[in-house]
mmCIF file of N, CA and C in Angstrom:
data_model
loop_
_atom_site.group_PDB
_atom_site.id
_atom_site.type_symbol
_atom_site.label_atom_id
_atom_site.label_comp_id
_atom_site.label_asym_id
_atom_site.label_seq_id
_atom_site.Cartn_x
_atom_site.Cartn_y
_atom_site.Cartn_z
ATOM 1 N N UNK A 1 20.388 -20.575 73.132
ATOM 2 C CA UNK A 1 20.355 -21.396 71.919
ATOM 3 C C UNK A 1 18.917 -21.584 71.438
ATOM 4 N N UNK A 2 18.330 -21.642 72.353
ATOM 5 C CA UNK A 2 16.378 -21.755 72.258
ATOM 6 C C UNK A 2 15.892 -20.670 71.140
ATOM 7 N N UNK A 3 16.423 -20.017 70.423
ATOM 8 C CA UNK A 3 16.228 -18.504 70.133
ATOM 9 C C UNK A 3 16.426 -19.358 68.326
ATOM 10 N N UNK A 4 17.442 -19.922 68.540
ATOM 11 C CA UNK A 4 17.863 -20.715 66.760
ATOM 12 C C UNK A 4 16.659 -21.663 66.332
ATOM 13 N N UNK A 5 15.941 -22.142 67.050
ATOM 14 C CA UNK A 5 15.161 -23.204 66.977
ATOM 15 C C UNK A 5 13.056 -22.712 66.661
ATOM 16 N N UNK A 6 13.646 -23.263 64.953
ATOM 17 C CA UNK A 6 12.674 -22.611 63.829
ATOM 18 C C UNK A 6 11.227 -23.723 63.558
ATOM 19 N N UNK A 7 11.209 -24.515 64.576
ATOM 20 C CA UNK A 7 10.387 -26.034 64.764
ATOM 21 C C UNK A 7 9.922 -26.016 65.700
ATOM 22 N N UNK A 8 9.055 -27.635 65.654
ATOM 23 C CA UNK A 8 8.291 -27.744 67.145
ATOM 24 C C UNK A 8 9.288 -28.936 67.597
ATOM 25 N N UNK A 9 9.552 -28.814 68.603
ATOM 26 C CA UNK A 9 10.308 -30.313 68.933
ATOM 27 C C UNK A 9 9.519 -31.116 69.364
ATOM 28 N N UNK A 10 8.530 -31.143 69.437
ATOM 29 C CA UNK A 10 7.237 -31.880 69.445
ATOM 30 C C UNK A 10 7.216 -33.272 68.441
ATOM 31 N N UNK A 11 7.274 -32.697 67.538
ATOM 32 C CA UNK A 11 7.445 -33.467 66.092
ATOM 33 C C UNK A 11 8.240 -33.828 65.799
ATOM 34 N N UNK A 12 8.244 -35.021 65.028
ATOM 35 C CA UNK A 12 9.213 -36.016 64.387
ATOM 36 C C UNK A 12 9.778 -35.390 62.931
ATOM 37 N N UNK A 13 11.246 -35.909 62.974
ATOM 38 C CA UNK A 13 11.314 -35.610 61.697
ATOM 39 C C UNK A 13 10.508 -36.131 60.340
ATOM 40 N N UNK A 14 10.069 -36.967 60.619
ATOM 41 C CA UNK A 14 8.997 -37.172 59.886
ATOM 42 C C UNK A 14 7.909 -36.313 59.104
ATOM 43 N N UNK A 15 7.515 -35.752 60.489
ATOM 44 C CA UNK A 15 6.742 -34.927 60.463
ATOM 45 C C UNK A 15 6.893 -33.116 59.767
ATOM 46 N N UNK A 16 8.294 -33.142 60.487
ATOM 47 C CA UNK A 16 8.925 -31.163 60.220
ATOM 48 C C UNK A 16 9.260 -31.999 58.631
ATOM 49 N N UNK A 17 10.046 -32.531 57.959
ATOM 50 C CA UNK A 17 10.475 -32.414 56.720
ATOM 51 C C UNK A 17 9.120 -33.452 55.840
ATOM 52 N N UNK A 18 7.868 -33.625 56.352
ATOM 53 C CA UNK A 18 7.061 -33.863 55.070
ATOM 54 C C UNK A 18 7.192 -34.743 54.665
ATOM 55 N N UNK A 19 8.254 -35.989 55.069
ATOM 56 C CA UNK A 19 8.737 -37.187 54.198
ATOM 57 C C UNK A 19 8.331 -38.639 54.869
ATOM 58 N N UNK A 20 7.503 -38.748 54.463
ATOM 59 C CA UNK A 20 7.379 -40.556 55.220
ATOM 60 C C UNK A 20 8.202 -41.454 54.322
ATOM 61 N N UNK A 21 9.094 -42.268 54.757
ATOM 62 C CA UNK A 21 9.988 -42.860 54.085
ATOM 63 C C UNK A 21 9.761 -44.568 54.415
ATOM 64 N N UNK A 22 8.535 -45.050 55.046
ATOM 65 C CA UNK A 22 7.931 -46.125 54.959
ATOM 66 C C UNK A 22 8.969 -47.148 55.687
ATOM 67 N N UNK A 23 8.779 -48.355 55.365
ATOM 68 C CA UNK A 23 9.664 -49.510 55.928
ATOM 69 C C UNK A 23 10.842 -49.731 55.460
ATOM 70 N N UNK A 24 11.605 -49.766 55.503
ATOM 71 C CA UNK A 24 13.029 -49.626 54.945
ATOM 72 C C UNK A 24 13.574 -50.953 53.942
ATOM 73 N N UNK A 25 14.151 -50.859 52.949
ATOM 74 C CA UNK A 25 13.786 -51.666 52.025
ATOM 75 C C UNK A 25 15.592 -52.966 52.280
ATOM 76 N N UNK A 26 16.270 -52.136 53.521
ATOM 77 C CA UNK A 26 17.562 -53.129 53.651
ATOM 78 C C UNK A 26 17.466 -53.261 54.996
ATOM 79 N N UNK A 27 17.831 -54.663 55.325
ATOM 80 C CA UNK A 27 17.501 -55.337 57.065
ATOM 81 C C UNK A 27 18.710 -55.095 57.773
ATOM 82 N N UNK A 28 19.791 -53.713 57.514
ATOM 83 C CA UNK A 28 20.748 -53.485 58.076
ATOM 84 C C UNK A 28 20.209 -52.738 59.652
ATOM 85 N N UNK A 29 20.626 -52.647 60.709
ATOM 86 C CA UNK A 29 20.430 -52.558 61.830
ATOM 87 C C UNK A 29 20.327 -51.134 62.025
ATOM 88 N N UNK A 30 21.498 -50.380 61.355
ATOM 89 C CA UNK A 30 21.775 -48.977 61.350
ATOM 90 C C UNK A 30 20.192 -48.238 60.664
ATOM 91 N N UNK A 31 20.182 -48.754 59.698
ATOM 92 C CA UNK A 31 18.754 -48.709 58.846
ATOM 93 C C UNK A 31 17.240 -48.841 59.415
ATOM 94 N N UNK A 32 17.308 -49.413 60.014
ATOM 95 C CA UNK A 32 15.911 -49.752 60.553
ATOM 96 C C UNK A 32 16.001 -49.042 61.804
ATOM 97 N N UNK A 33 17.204 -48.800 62.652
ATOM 98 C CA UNK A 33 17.023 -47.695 63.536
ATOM 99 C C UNK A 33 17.089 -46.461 63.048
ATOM 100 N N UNK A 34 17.479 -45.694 62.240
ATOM 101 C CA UNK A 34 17.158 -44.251 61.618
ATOM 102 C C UNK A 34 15.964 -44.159 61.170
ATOM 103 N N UNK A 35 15.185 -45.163 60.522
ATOM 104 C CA UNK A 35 13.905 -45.143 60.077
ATOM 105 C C UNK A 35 13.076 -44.633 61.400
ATOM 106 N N UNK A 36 13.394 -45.776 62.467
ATOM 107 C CA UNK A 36 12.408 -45.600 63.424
ATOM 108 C C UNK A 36 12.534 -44.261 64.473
ATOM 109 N N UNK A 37 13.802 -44.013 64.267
ATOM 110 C CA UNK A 37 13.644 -42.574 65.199
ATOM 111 C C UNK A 37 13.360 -41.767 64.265
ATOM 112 N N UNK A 38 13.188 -41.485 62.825
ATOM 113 C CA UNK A 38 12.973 -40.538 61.880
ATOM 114 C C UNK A 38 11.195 -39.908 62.940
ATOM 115 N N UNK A 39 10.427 -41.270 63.416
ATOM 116 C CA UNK A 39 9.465 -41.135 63.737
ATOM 117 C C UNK A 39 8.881 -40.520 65.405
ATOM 118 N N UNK A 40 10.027 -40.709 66.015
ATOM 119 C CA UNK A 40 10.159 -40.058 67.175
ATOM 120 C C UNK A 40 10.194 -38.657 67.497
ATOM 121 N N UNK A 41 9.418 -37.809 67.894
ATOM 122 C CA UNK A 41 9.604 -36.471 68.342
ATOM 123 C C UNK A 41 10.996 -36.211 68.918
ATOM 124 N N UNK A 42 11.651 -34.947 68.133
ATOM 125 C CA UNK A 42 12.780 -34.235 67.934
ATOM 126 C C UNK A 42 13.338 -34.229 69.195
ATOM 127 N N UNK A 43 12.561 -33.950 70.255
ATOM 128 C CA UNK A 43 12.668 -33.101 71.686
ATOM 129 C C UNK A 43 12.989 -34.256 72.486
ATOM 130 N N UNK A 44 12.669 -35.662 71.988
ATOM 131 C CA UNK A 44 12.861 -36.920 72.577
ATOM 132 C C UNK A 44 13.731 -38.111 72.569
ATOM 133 N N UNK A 45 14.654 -37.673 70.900
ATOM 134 C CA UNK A 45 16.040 -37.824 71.115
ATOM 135 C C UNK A 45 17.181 -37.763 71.946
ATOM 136 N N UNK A 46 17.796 -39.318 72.063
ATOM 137 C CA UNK A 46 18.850 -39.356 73.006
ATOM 138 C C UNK A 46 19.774 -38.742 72.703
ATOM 139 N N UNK A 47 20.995 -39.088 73.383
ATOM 140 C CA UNK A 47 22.650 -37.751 72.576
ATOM 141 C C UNK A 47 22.648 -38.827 71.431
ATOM 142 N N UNK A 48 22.661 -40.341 71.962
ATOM 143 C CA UNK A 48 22.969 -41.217 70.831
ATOM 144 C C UNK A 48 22.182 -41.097 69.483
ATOM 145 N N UNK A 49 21.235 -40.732 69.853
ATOM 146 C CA UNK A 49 20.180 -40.640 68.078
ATOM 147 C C UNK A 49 20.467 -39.501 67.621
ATOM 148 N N UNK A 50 20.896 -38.386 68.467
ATOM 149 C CA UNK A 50 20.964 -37.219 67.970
ATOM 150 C C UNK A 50 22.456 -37.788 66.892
ATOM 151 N N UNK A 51 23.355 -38.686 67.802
ATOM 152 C CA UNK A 51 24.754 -38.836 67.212
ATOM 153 C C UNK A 51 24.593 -39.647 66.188
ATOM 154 N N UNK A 52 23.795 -40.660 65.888
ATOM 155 C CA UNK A 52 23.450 -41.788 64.936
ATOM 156 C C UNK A 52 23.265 -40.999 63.429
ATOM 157 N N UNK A 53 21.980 -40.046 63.818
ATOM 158 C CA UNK A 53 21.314 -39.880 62.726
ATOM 159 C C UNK A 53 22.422 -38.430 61.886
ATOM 160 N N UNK A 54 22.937 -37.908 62.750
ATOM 161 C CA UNK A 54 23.719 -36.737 62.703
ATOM 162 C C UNK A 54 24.852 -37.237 61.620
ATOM 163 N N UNK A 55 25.906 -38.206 61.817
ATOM 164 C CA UNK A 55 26.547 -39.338 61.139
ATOM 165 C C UNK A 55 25.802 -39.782 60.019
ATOM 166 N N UNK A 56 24.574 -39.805 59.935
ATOM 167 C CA UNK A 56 23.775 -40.533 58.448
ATOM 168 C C UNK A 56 23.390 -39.122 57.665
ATOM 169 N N UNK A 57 23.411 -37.985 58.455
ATOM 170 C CA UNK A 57 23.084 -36.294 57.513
ATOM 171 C C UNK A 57 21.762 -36.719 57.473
ATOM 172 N N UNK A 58 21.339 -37.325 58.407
ATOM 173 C CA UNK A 58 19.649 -36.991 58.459
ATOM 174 C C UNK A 58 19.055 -35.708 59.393
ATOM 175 N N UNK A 59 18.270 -35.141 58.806
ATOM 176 C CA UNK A 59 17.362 -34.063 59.572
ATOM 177 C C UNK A 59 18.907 -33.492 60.074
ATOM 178 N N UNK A 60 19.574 -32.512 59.167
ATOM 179 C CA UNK A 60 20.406 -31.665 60.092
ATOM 180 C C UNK A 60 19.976 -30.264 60.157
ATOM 181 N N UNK A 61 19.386 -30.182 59.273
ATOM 182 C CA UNK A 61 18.419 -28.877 59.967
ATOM 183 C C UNK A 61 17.787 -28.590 61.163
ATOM 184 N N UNK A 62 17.504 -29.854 61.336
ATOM 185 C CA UNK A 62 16.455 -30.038 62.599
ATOM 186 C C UNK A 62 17.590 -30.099 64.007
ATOM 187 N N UNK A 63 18.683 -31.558 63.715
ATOM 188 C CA UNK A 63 18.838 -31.959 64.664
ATOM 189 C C UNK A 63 20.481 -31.095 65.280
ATOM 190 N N UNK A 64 20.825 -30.712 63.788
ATOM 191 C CA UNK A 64 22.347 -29.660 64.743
ATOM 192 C C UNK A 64 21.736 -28.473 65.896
ATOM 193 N N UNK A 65 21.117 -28.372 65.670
ATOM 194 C CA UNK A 65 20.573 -26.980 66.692
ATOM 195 C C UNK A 65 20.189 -27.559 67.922
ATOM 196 N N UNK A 66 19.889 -28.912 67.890
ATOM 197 C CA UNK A 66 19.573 -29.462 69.118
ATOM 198 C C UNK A 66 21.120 -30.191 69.986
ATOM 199 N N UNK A 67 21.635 -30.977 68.962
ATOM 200 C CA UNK A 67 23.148 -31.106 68.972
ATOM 201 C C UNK A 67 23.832 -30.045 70.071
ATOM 202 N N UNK A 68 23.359 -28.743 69.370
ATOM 203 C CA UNK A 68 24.801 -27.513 69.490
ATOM 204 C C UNK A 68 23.680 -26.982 71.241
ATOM 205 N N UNK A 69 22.727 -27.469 71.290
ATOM 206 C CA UNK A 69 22.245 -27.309 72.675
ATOM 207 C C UNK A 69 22.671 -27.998 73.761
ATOM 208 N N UNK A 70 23.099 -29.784 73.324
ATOM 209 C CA UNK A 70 23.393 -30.048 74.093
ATOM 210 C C UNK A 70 24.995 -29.506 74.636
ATOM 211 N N UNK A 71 25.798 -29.453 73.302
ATOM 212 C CA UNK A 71 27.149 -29.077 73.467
ATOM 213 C C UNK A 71 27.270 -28.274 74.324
ATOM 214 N N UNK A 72 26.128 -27.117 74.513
ATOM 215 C CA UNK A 72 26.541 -25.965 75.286
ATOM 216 C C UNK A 72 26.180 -26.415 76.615
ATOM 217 N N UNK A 73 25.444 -27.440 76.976
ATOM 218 C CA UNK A 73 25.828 -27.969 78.372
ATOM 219 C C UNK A 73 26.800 -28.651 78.988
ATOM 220 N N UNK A 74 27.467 -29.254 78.059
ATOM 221 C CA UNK A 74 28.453 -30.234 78.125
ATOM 222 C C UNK A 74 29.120 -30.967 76.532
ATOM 223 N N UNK A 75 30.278 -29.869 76.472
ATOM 224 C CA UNK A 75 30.924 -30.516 75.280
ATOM 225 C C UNK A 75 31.140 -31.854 75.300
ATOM 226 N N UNK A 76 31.561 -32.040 75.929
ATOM 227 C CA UNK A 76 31.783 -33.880 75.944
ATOM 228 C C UNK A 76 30.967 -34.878 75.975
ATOM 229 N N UNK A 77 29.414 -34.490 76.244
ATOM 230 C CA UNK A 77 28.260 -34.757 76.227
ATOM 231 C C UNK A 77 28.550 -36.238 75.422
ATOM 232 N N UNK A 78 28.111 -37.489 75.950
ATOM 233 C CA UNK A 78 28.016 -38.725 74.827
ATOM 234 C C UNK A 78 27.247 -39.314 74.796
ATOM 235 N N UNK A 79 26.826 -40.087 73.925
ATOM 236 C CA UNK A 79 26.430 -41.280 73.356
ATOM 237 C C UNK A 79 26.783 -42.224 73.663
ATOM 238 N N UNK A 80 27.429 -43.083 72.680
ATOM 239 C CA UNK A 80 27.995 -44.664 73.497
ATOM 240 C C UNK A 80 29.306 -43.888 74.206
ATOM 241 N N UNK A 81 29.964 -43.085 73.453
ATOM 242 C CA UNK A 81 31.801 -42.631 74.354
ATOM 243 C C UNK A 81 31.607 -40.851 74.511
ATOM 244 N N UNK A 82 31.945 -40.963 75.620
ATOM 245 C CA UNK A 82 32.790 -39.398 75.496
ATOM 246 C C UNK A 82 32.940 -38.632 74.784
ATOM 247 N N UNK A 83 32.458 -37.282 74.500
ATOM 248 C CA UNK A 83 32.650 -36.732 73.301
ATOM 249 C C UNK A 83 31.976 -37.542 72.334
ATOM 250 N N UNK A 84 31.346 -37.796 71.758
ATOM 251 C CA UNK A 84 31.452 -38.437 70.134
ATOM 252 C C UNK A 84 30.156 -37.490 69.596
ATOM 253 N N UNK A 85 29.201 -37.018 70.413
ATOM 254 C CA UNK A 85 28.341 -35.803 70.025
ATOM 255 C C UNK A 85 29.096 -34.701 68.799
ATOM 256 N N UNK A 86 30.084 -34.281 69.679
ATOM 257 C CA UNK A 86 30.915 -33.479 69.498
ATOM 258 C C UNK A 86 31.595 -33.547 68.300
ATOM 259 N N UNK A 87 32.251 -35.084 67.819
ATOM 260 C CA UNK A 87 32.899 -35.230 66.843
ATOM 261 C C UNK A 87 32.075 -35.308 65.711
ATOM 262 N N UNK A 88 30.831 -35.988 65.891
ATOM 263 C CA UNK A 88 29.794 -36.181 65.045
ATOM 264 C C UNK A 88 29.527 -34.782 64.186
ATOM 265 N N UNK A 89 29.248 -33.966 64.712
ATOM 266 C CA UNK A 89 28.938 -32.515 64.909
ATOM 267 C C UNK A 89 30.104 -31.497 63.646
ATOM 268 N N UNK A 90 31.122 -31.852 63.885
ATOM 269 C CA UNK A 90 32.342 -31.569 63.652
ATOM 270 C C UNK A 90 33.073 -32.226 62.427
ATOM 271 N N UNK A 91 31.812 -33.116 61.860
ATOM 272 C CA UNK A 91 32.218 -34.068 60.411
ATOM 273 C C UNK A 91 31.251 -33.496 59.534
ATOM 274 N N UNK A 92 30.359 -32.780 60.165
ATOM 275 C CA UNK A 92 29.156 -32.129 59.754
ATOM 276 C C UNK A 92 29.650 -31.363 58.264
ATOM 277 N N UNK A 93 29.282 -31.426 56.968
ATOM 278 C CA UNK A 93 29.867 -31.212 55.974
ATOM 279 C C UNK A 93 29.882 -29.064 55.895
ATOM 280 N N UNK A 94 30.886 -28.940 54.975
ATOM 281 C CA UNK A 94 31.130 -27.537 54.837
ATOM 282 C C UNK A 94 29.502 -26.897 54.581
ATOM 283 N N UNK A 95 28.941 -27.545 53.581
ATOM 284 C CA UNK A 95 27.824 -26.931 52.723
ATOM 285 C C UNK A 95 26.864 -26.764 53.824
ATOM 286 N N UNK A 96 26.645 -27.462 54.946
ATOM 287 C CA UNK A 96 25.702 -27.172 55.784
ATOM 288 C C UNK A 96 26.245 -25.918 56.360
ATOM 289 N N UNK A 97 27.242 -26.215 56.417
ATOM 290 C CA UNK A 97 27.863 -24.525 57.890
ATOM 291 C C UNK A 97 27.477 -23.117 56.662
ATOM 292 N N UNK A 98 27.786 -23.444 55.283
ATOM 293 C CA UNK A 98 27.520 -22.326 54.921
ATOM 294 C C UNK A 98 26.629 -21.558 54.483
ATOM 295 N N UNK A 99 25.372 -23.197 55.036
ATOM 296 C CA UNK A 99 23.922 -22.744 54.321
ATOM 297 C C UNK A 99 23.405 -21.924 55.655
ATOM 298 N N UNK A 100 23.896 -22.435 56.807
ATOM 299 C CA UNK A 100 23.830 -22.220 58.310
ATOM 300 C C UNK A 100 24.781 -21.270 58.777
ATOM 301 N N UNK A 101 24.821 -20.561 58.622
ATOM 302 C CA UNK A 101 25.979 -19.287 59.550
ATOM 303 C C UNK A 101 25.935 -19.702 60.895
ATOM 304 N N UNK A 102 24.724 -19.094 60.846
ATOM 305 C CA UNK A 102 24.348 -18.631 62.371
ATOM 306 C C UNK A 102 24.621 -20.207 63.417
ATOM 307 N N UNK A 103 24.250 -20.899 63.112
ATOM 308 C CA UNK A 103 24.816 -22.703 63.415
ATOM 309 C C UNK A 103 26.332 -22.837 63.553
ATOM 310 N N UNK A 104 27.024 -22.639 62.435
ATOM 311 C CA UNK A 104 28.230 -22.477 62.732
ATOM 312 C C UNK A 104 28.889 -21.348 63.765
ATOM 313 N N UNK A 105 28.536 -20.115 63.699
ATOM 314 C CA UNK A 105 28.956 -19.282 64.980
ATOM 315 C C UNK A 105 28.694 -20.015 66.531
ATOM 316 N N UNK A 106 27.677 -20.320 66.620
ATOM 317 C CA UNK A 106 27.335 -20.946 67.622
ATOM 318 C C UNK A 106 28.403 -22.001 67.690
ATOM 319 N N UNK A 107 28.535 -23.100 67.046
ATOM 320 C CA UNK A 107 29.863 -23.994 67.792
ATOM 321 C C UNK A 107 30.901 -23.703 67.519
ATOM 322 N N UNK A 108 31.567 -22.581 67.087
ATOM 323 C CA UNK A 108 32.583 -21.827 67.410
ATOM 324 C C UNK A 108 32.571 -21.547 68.904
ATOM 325 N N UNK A 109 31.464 -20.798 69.102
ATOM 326 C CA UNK A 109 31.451 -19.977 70.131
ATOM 327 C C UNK A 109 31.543 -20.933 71.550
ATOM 328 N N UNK A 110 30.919 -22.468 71.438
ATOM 329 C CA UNK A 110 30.693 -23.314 72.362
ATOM 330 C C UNK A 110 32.397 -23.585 72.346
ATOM 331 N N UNK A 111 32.653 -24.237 71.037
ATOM 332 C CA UNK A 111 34.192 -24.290 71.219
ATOM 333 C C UNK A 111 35.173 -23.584 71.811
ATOM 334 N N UNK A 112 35.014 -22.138 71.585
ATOM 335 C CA UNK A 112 36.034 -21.350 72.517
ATOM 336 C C UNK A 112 36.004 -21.319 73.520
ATOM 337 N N UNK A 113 34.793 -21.368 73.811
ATOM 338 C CA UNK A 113 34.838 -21.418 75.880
ATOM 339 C C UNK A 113 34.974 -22.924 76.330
ATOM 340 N N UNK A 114 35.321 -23.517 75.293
ATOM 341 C CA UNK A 114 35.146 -24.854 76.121
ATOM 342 C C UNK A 114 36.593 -24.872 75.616
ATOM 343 N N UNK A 115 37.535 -24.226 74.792
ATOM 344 C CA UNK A 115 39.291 -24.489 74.661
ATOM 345 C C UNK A 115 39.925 -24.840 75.674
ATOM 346 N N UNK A 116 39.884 -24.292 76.777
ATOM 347 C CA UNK A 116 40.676 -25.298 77.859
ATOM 348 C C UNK A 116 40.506 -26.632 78.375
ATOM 349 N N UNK A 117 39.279 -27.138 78.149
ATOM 350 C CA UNK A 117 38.988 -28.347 77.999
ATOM 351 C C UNK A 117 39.909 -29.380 76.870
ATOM 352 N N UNK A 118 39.441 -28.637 76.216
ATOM 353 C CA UNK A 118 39.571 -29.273 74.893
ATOM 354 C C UNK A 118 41.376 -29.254 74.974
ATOM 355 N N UNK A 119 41.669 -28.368 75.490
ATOM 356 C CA UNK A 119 43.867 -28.326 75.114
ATOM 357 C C UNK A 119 43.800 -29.580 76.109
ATOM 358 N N UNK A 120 43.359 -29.630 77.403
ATOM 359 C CA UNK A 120 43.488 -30.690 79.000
ATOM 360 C C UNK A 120 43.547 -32.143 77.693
ATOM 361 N N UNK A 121 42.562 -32.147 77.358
ATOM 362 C CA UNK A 121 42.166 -33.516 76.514
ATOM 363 C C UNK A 121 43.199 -33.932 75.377
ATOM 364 N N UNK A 122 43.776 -32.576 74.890
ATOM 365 C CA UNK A 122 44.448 -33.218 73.876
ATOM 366 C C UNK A 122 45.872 -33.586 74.840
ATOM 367 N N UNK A 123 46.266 -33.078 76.100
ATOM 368 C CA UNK A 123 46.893 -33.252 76.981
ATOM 369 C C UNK A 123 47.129 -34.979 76.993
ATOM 370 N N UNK A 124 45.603 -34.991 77.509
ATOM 371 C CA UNK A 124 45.769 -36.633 78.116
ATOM 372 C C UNK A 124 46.314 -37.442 76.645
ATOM 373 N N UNK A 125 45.272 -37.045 75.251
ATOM 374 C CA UNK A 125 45.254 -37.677 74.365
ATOM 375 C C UNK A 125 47.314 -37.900 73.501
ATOM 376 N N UNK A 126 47.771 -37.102 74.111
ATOM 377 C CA UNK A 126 49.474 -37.026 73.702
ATOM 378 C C UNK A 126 50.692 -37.771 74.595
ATOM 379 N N UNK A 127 49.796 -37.693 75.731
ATOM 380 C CA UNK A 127 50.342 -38.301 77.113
ATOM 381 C C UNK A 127 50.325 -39.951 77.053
ATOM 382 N N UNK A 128 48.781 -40.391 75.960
ATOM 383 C CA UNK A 128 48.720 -41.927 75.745
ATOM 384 C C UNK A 128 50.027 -42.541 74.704
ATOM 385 N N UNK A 129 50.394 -41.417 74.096
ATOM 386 C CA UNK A 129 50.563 -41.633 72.375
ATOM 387 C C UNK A 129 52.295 -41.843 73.240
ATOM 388 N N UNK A 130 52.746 -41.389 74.554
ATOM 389 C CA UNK A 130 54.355 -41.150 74.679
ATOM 390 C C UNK A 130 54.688 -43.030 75.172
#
């Protein structure tokens, strides 16, 4: 996956997209934490910020490729729950996959080898629902 990755992960998004976006002008919680990891080096993101900011369509240039790295260690990989990397990932709008091919093949590709997982889960997830 190291091979997709067109940045320094060194750097903040801040920094790779050019944009200082200053103090945030609403005292919502969600808000003032995207601001502040905007400022955090890429490479130093938790699953959760990766999942936070991923959910807000911030830096997805930057941060799906790091996303689809972790996936390939562990689809289920989480944040606050289980999986939610994953789902995050997977709300990810059309226009990105089609500006991104090569992004999208890749979690295809994580997805298929991880299908038996994924059938086990919908297993349990049908087994709650009886």
């Amino acid at each position: 996956m190291e091979k997709y990755f067109h940045f320094d992960r060194c750097k903040s998004l801040q920094e790779l997209d050019g944009q200082d976006w200053g103090e945030p002008d609403v005292a919502s919680p969600l808000v003032r934490k995207c601001h502040e990891l905007r400022k955090i080096a890429v490479g130093f993101l938790g699953f959760e910020d990766l999942r936070m900011l991923i959910g807000q369509k911030i830096g997805l240039v930057y941060l799906v490729p790091l996303a689809l790295e972790a996936l390939e260690d562990d689809v289920f990989v989480a944040g606050n729950f289980n999986g939610d990397l994953l789902d995050f990932v997977l709300m990810v709008d059309s226009e990105f996959w089609n500006t991104y091919p090569i992004y999208k093949k890749e979690l295809e590709r994580i997805l298929e080898k991880n299908i038996n997982d994924l059938r086990e889960r919908l297993g349990t997830f049908r087994q709650r629902l009886i």
